């Protein structure tokens, strides 16, 4: 059911506005022109709420509960429902299941239909947390949203524009206008003195002026809540103050309950909220001190009981903590805490537990277990493991179940096994599903399925990858709920399956979405895994430099975490050829006990290296499912790939485990599904930057005739007629025929006699430069630049080389980096434009040395 949000938090107070602060209103409008997010940051009583409510919008006052992102979202849903009639049912349903990151996404989607509007968050410092900041940052993605945050501390909201106390303070003109409204009988010099005593503090000035109106002549400064009561209470009946202190303890009351205070509402700074009276936080704090401690505790006790009767367990626990009824609060958490966790309120449970003294927690072993569960749910695994062990030491046997779940979360079945054995003895019914999942993590998917475990992850590890992807695509809620689920059945599993059996571009999108979800959750585990899955997608797409960066980020974030977390990143780096990454990947996979991931990542390494032309020897593999077994048996994919493609058609696409494209295309040609007359089934690599080098299937090609090499160089640049080539090579038609067949035989070894060329085409005579099986460094924007065609003697090649050199130099000059300008100057040391750009940079001396050397050589050259 929906979380009960107090209606008073959705109602902006009706505050006295004797002074319209045009100066600040204009300042806020200017700030919004520069940024959609703005914070008014100042201490209590700086007039933030009175000022902000001049702007119509959706109002929400935060409380300590809002530190929990799930509760913040419940409050936001309530505010938009009450004030804009918005009822995003999907977001509410997700929140009821604890899936608050998905609920946030659903809320953002729903808000898009509202158009431009203002969201006003009052008392934001009370809900201050990293998770709150992340939620607000995500809301700011909405193009029509303006966010106004009222807070006592600016630091947590530094990502917003900030207007601070110096600007929020009253200036002399505003002070005089307030005095004219409250105490017109006061002379101006006394108003100026009052302003100096409060140093511009708006609430302090109001209290001081009201006290002066009642006859007080102030002598001491009033710049904070300390000393407020002396001025506030001056001249008020003692009975009124005592009644106010009693009612203030609740924060707000119905007007009929506070009838005795209504004549003194202005003096007590009471705020009206639709039939209720609210006490300013500083006034509440000051009045609370008037009550005897025993009476205050009794009143808070009663309020806690009433909150429980309304079903507000969190509010009741907060009131008990405030009353110092720690035992009662602890007992309430023991009773309700697991329900809070099931509702996704792990941050709230941690906050409430932090309010309990250590001795109270120690006397109740169940609270230690609750702490461990909450820590696990927010992804703080090391702390959770310590808490579970401490709970075990206090005799809490259910901690065995928690330790199993923790090592299931981190996919470390070897570490889970001893705790699982103990849990099976004590709690066989609860431990049986955990046994199934641990068997799955060990690579024993068939045994896990026999115990009743199902779902996309089981299908993946059974080798039924297409079924797994189809099932995950059909799930209505594939996103992660809490960190324990972020790598098992959520967005990041979808990212992996898309990379293996679907669309690697989609895999990249889901990896990036999974990273966002993990960032919202504050889960370093999830962020690291998302980066590894991003690396997989980029590896499948052939974007190798980006893949390396993603894997290195994943590995960096995994440091200090579970061993299993490093496995995929290390495997990715091994796939890219990093020395030592593969044996470390194997070691960590075996240490964690996940033999399936060892086999899977080993095949990822083998496939990636084979796609780059390296015949990497495949070691013996453990825990192979039928799909991985088929891949391993077919490796390194000579003839006979057709049957594999018929069984797994997704291998035709650029996916993580796809064979080399030239092998795939030859198999498709043999199946009659590739519309070319002939396919040679080889990969050709041509490097022209520097000297001309050709490799076929990774082996260097030896030209028998130099003119055949020259012919290939000419074909790299453009298409030709036969007559143009005869003239460019200065050969007869017969000699040209010999050169053409030699080149064709070198690029397509084993081509049957009479079969038309695949890489070499006629009419026009050309190289098939667009062929996916051909790598040409002249077409690779990431290839290191060098002067092309060195060692080949032909005027056309010299001209093309000079043209490419000049294009490269101009591109360097268009760069924004001074290092690139220095490279441009190295190519032409007498270039005035490059020299002028470098004269006032850190590279000036190096540039001057290049230029001076070129000038000396020019002088020495004979004219």
mmCIF file of C-alpha atoms in Angstrom, residues 239-434:
data_model
loop_
_atom_site.group_PDB
_atom_site.id
_atom_site.type_symbol
_atom_site.label_atom_id
_atom_site.label_comp_id
_atom_site.label_asym_id
_atom_site.label_seq_id
_atom_site.Cartn_x
_atom_site.Cartn_y
_atom_site.Cartn_z
ATOM 1 C CA UNK A 239 -0.238 29.842 30.643
ATOM 2 C CA UNK A 240 -0.079 30.625 26.940
ATOM 3 C CA UNK A 241 3.624 29.776 26.839
ATOM 4 C CA UNK A 242 3.072 26.472 28.637
ATOM 5 C CA UNK A 243 0.239 25.496 26.288
ATOM 6 C CA UNK A 244 2.354 26.536 23.311
ATOM 7 C CA UNK A 245 5.257 24.395 24.578
ATOM 8 C CA UNK A 246 2.972 21.378 24.939
ATOM 9 C CA UNK A 247 1.507 21.748 21.437
ATOM 10 C CA UNK A 248 4.806 22.673 19.804
ATOM 11 C CA UNK A 249 6.172 19.247 20.622
ATOM 12 C CA UNK A 250 4.007 17.792 17.830
ATOM 13 C CA UNK A 251 5.224 20.392 15.328
ATOM 14 C CA UNK A 252 1.739 21.183 14.112
ATOM 15 C CA UNK A 253 -1.809 20.839 15.443
ATOM 16 C CA UNK A 254 -5.389 21.411 14.317
ATOM 17 C CA UNK A 255 -6.591 24.974 14.871
ATOM 18 C CA UNK A 256 -9.341 23.823 17.233
ATOM 19 C CA UNK A 257 -6.711 22.211 19.500
ATOM 20 C CA UNK A 258 -4.773 25.470 19.637
ATOM 21 C CA UNK A 259 -7.692 27.841 20.183
ATOM 22 C CA UNK A 260 -6.005 29.378 23.212
ATOM 23 C CA UNK A 261 -3.027 30.379 21.068
ATOM 24 C CA UNK A 262 -4.924 32.046 18.232
ATOM 25 C CA UNK A 263 -4.870 35.562 19.784
ATOM 26 C CA UNK A 264 -1.073 35.212 20.090
ATOM 27 C CA UNK A 265 -0.446 33.586 16.699
ATOM 28 C CA UNK A 266 1.567 36.549 15.413
ATOM 29 C CA UNK A 267 3.708 36.754 18.561
ATOM 30 C CA UNK A 268 4.461 33.003 18.420
ATOM 31 C CA UNK A 269 5.188 33.154 14.656
ATOM 32 C CA UNK A 270 2.607 30.456 13.999
ATOM 33 C CA UNK A 271 2.170 29.362 10.366
ATOM 34 C CA UNK A 272 -1.300 28.487 9.069
ATOM 35 C CA UNK A 273 -1.719 25.420 6.846
ATOM 36 C CA UNK A 274 -5.335 24.722 5.773
ATOM 37 C CA UNK A 275 -6.980 24.431 9.193
ATOM 38 C CA UNK A 276 -3.781 23.605 11.047
ATOM 39 C CA UNK A 277 -1.183 25.632 12.892
ATOM 40 C CA UNK A 278 2.516 24.857 12.454
ATOM 41 C CA UNK A 279 5.332 26.000 14.718
ATOM 42 C CA UNK A 280 8.468 27.421 13.191
ATOM 43 C CA UNK A 281 11.353 24.943 13.844
ATOM 44 C CA UNK A 282 13.269 27.455 15.971
ATOM 45 C CA UNK A 283 10.178 28.369 17.947
ATOM 46 C CA UNK A 284 9.393 24.677 18.512
ATOM 47 C CA UNK A 285 12.937 24.071 19.746
ATOM 48 C CA UNK A 286 12.807 27.059 22.081
ATOM 49 C CA UNK A 287 9.373 26.224 23.525
ATOM 50 C CA UNK A 288 10.237 22.553 23.976
ATOM 51 C CA UNK A 289 12.801 23.535 26.606
ATOM 52 C CA UNK A 290 10.005 24.960 28.782
ATOM 53 C CA UNK A 291 8.512 21.503 29.360
ATOM 54 C CA UNK A 292 9.690 19.233 32.163
ATOM 55 C CA UNK A 293 11.522 16.239 30.573
ATOM 56 C CA UNK A 294 9.006 13.736 31.941
ATOM 57 C CA UNK A 295 6.080 15.629 30.419
ATOM 58 C CA UNK A 296 7.871 15.966 27.072
ATOM 59 C CA UNK A 297 8.524 12.224 26.989
ATOM 60 C CA UNK A 298 4.908 11.454 27.843
ATOM 61 C CA UNK A 299 3.630 13.704 25.065
ATOM 62 C CA UNK A 300 6.024 12.196 22.525
ATOM 63 C CA UNK A 301 5.009 8.711 23.703
ATOM 64 C CA UNK A 302 1.379 9.526 23.069
ATOM 65 C CA UNK A 303 2.177 10.952 19.641
ATOM 66 C CA UNK A 304 4.108 7.744 18.802
ATOM 67 C CA UNK A 305 1.124 5.580 19.782
ATOM 68 C CA UNK A 306 -1.174 7.687 17.629
ATOM 69 C CA UNK A 307 1.245 7.394 14.704
ATOM 70 C CA UNK A 308 1.262 3.606 15.101
ATOM 71 C CA UNK A 309 -2.526 3.530 15.106
ATOM 72 C CA UNK A 310 -2.455 5.446 11.796
ATOM 73 C CA UNK A 311 -0.010 2.894 10.364
ATOM 74 C CA UNK A 312 2.934 5.329 10.429
ATOM 75 C CA UNK A 313 5.608 3.039 11.833
ATOM 76 C CA UNK A 314 8.572 5.149 10.706
ATOM 77 C CA UNK A 315 7.105 8.303 12.256
ATOM 78 C CA UNK A 316 6.395 6.415 15.489
ATOM 79 C CA UNK A 317 10.000 5.214 15.707
ATOM 80 C CA UNK A 318 11.271 8.765 15.148
ATOM 81 C CA UNK A 319 9.064 10.097 17.948
ATOM 82 C CA UNK A 320 10.227 7.371 20.326
ATOM 83 C CA UNK A 321 13.849 8.187 19.569
ATOM 84 C CA UNK A 322 13.184 11.876 20.187
ATOM 85 C CA UNK A 323 11.551 10.981 23.491
ATOM 86 C CA UNK A 324 14.578 8.946 24.502
ATOM 87 C CA UNK A 325 12.432 5.796 24.656
ATOM 88 C CA UNK A 326 15.208 3.788 23.083
ATOM 89 C CA UNK A 327 13.986 0.420 24.294
ATOM 90 C CA UNK A 328 10.521 1.036 22.853
ATOM 91 C CA UNK A 329 12.038 2.247 19.578
ATOM 92 C CA UNK A 330 14.289 -0.819 19.411
ATOM 93 C CA UNK A 331 11.347 -3.153 20.004
ATOM 94 C CA UNK A 332 9.380 -1.379 17.302
ATOM 95 C CA UNK A 333 12.264 -1.844 14.852
ATOM 96 C CA UNK A 334 12.492 -5.532 15.746
ATOM 97 C CA UNK A 335 8.809 -5.877 14.937
ATOM 98 C CA UNK A 336 8.514 -3.622 11.885
ATOM 99 C CA UNK A 337 12.074 -3.462 10.524
ATOM 100 C CA UNK A 338 11.850 -6.414 8.149
ATOM 101 C CA UNK A 339 8.681 -4.943 6.683
ATOM 102 C CA UNK A 340 10.494 -1.649 6.149
ATOM 103 C CA UNK A 341 13.235 -3.506 4.255
ATOM 104 C CA UNK A 342 10.705 -5.344 2.098
ATOM 105 C CA UNK A 343 9.278 -1.943 1.174
ATOM 106 C CA UNK A 344 12.705 -0.749 0.007
ATOM 107 C CA UNK A 345 13.353 1.440 3.060
ATOM 108 C CA UNK A 346 16.865 0.189 3.813
ATOM 109 C CA UNK A 347 18.245 3.727 4.223
ATOM 110 C CA UNK A 348 15.495 4.511 6.731
ATOM 111 C CA UNK A 349 16.291 1.386 8.762
ATOM 112 C CA UNK A 350 19.976 2.374 8.881
ATOM 113 C CA UNK A 351 19.071 5.911 9.970
ATOM 114 C CA UNK A 352 16.805 4.688 12.773
ATOM 115 C CA UNK A 353 19.359 2.142 13.966
ATOM 116 C CA UNK A 354 22.008 4.871 14.128
ATOM 117 C CA UNK A 355 19.775 6.693 16.628
ATOM 118 C CA UNK A 356 19.922 3.808 19.106
ATOM 119 C CA UNK A 357 22.661 3.600 21.750
ATOM 120 C CA UNK A 358 25.085 0.676 21.306
ATOM 121 C CA UNK A 359 24.032 -0.911 24.599
ATOM 122 C CA UNK A 360 20.396 -0.990 23.487
ATOM 123 C CA UNK A 361 21.323 -2.632 20.193
ATOM 124 C CA UNK A 362 23.628 -5.101 21.958
ATOM 125 C CA UNK A 363 20.826 -6.285 24.197
ATOM 126 C CA UNK A 364 18.740 -7.278 21.149
ATOM 127 C CA UNK A 365 20.658 -9.618 18.784
ATOM 128 C CA UNK A 366 17.892 -9.296 16.209
ATOM 129 C CA UNK A 367 18.827 -5.661 15.635
ATOM 130 C CA UNK A 368 22.323 -6.704 14.603
ATOM 131 C CA UNK A 369 20.793 -8.975 11.994
ATOM 132 C CA UNK A 370 18.495 -6.161 10.845
ATOM 133 C CA UNK A 371 21.533 -3.886 10.506
ATOM 134 C CA UNK A 372 23.350 -6.489 8.421
ATOM 135 C CA UNK A 373 20.331 -6.933 6.135
ATOM 136 C CA UNK A 374 20.008 -3.179 5.601
ATOM 137 C CA UNK A 375 23.730 -2.836 4.855
ATOM 138 C CA UNK A 376 23.494 -5.665 2.339
ATOM 139 C CA UNK A 377 20.504 -4.072 0.633
ATOM 140 C CA UNK A 378 22.349 -0.778 0.107
ATOM 141 C CA UNK A 379 25.390 -2.613 -1.271
ATOM 142 C CA UNK A 380 27.775 -2.040 1.666
ATOM 143 C CA UNK A 381 28.969 -5.629 1.525
ATOM 144 C CA UNK A 382 32.083 -5.517 3.720
ATOM 145 C CA UNK A 383 30.193 -3.817 6.556
ATOM 146 C CA UNK A 384 27.300 -6.226 6.079
ATOM 147 C CA UNK A 385 29.594 -9.247 6.354
ATOM 148 C CA UNK A 386 31.055 -7.930 9.613
ATOM 149 C CA UNK A 387 27.559 -7.298 10.978
ATOM 150 C CA UNK A 388 26.405 -10.809 10.051
ATOM 151 C CA UNK A 389 29.448 -12.325 11.772
ATOM 152 C CA UNK A 390 28.775 -10.266 14.893
ATOM 153 C CA UNK A 391 25.160 -11.442 14.833
ATOM 154 C CA UNK A 392 26.388 -15.043 14.606
ATOM 155 C CA UNK A 393 28.621 -14.416 17.595
ATOM 156 C CA UNK A 394 25.552 -13.306 19.569
ATOM 157 C CA UNK A 395 23.736 -16.521 18.695
ATOM 158 C CA UNK A 396 21.546 -15.219 15.860
ATOM 159 C CA UNK A 397 21.482 -18.319 13.631
ATOM 160 C CA UNK A 398 19.525 -16.584 10.844
ATOM 161 C CA UNK A 399 22.750 -14.727 10.057
ATOM 162 C CA UNK A 400 23.781 -17.889 8.178
ATOM 163 C CA UNK A 401 20.986 -17.150 5.703
ATOM 164 C CA UNK A 402 22.150 -13.551 5.438
ATOM 165 C CA UNK A 403 25.760 -14.549 4.737
ATOM 166 C CA UNK A 404 24.576 -16.910 2.016
ATOM 167 C CA UNK A 405 22.519 -14.144 0.427
ATOM 168 C CA UNK A 406 25.469 -11.765 0.635
ATOM 169 C CA UNK A 407 27.746 -14.162 -1.277
ATOM 170 C CA UNK A 408 24.954 -14.822 -3.760
ATOM 171 C CA UNK A 409 24.773 -11.073 -4.299
ATOM 172 C CA UNK A 410 28.512 -10.928 -4.991
ATOM 173 C CA UNK A 411 28.464 -14.219 -7.008
ATOM 174 C CA UNK A 412 31.034 -15.971 -4.823
ATOM 175 C CA UNK A 413 29.610 -19.501 -4.507
ATOM 176 C CA UNK A 414 32.760 -20.920 -2.903
ATOM 177 C CA UNK A 415 32.418 -18.468 -0.006
ATOM 178 C CA UNK A 416 28.669 -19.087 0.260
ATOM 179 C CA UNK A 417 29.007 -22.882 0.467
ATOM 180 C CA UNK A 418 29.984 -23.323 4.185
ATOM 181 C CA UNK A 419 27.263 -20.909 5.353
ATOM 182 C CA UNK A 420 24.763 -22.621 3.081
ATOM 183 C CA UNK A 421 25.503 -25.990 4.678
ATOM 184 C CA UNK A 422 24.754 -24.538 8.115
ATOM 185 C CA UNK A 423 21.627 -22.783 6.874
ATOM 186 C CA UNK A 424 20.310 -25.998 5.301
ATOM 187 C CA UNK A 425 20.580 -27.738 8.671
ATOM 188 C CA UNK A 426 18.696 -25.014 10.547
ATOM 189 C CA UNK A 427 16.305 -23.516 7.971
ATOM 190 C CA UNK A 428 15.885 -26.115 5.194
ATOM 191 C CA UNK A 429 12.828 -24.533 3.554
ATOM 192 C CA UNK A 430 14.318 -21.042 3.365
ATOM 193 C CA UNK A 431 17.762 -22.302 2.378
ATOM 194 C CA UNK A 432 16.623 -24.559 -0.471
ATOM 195 C CA UNK A 433 16.103 -21.698 -3.001
ATOM 196 C CA UNK A 434 19.464 -20.274 -1.931
#
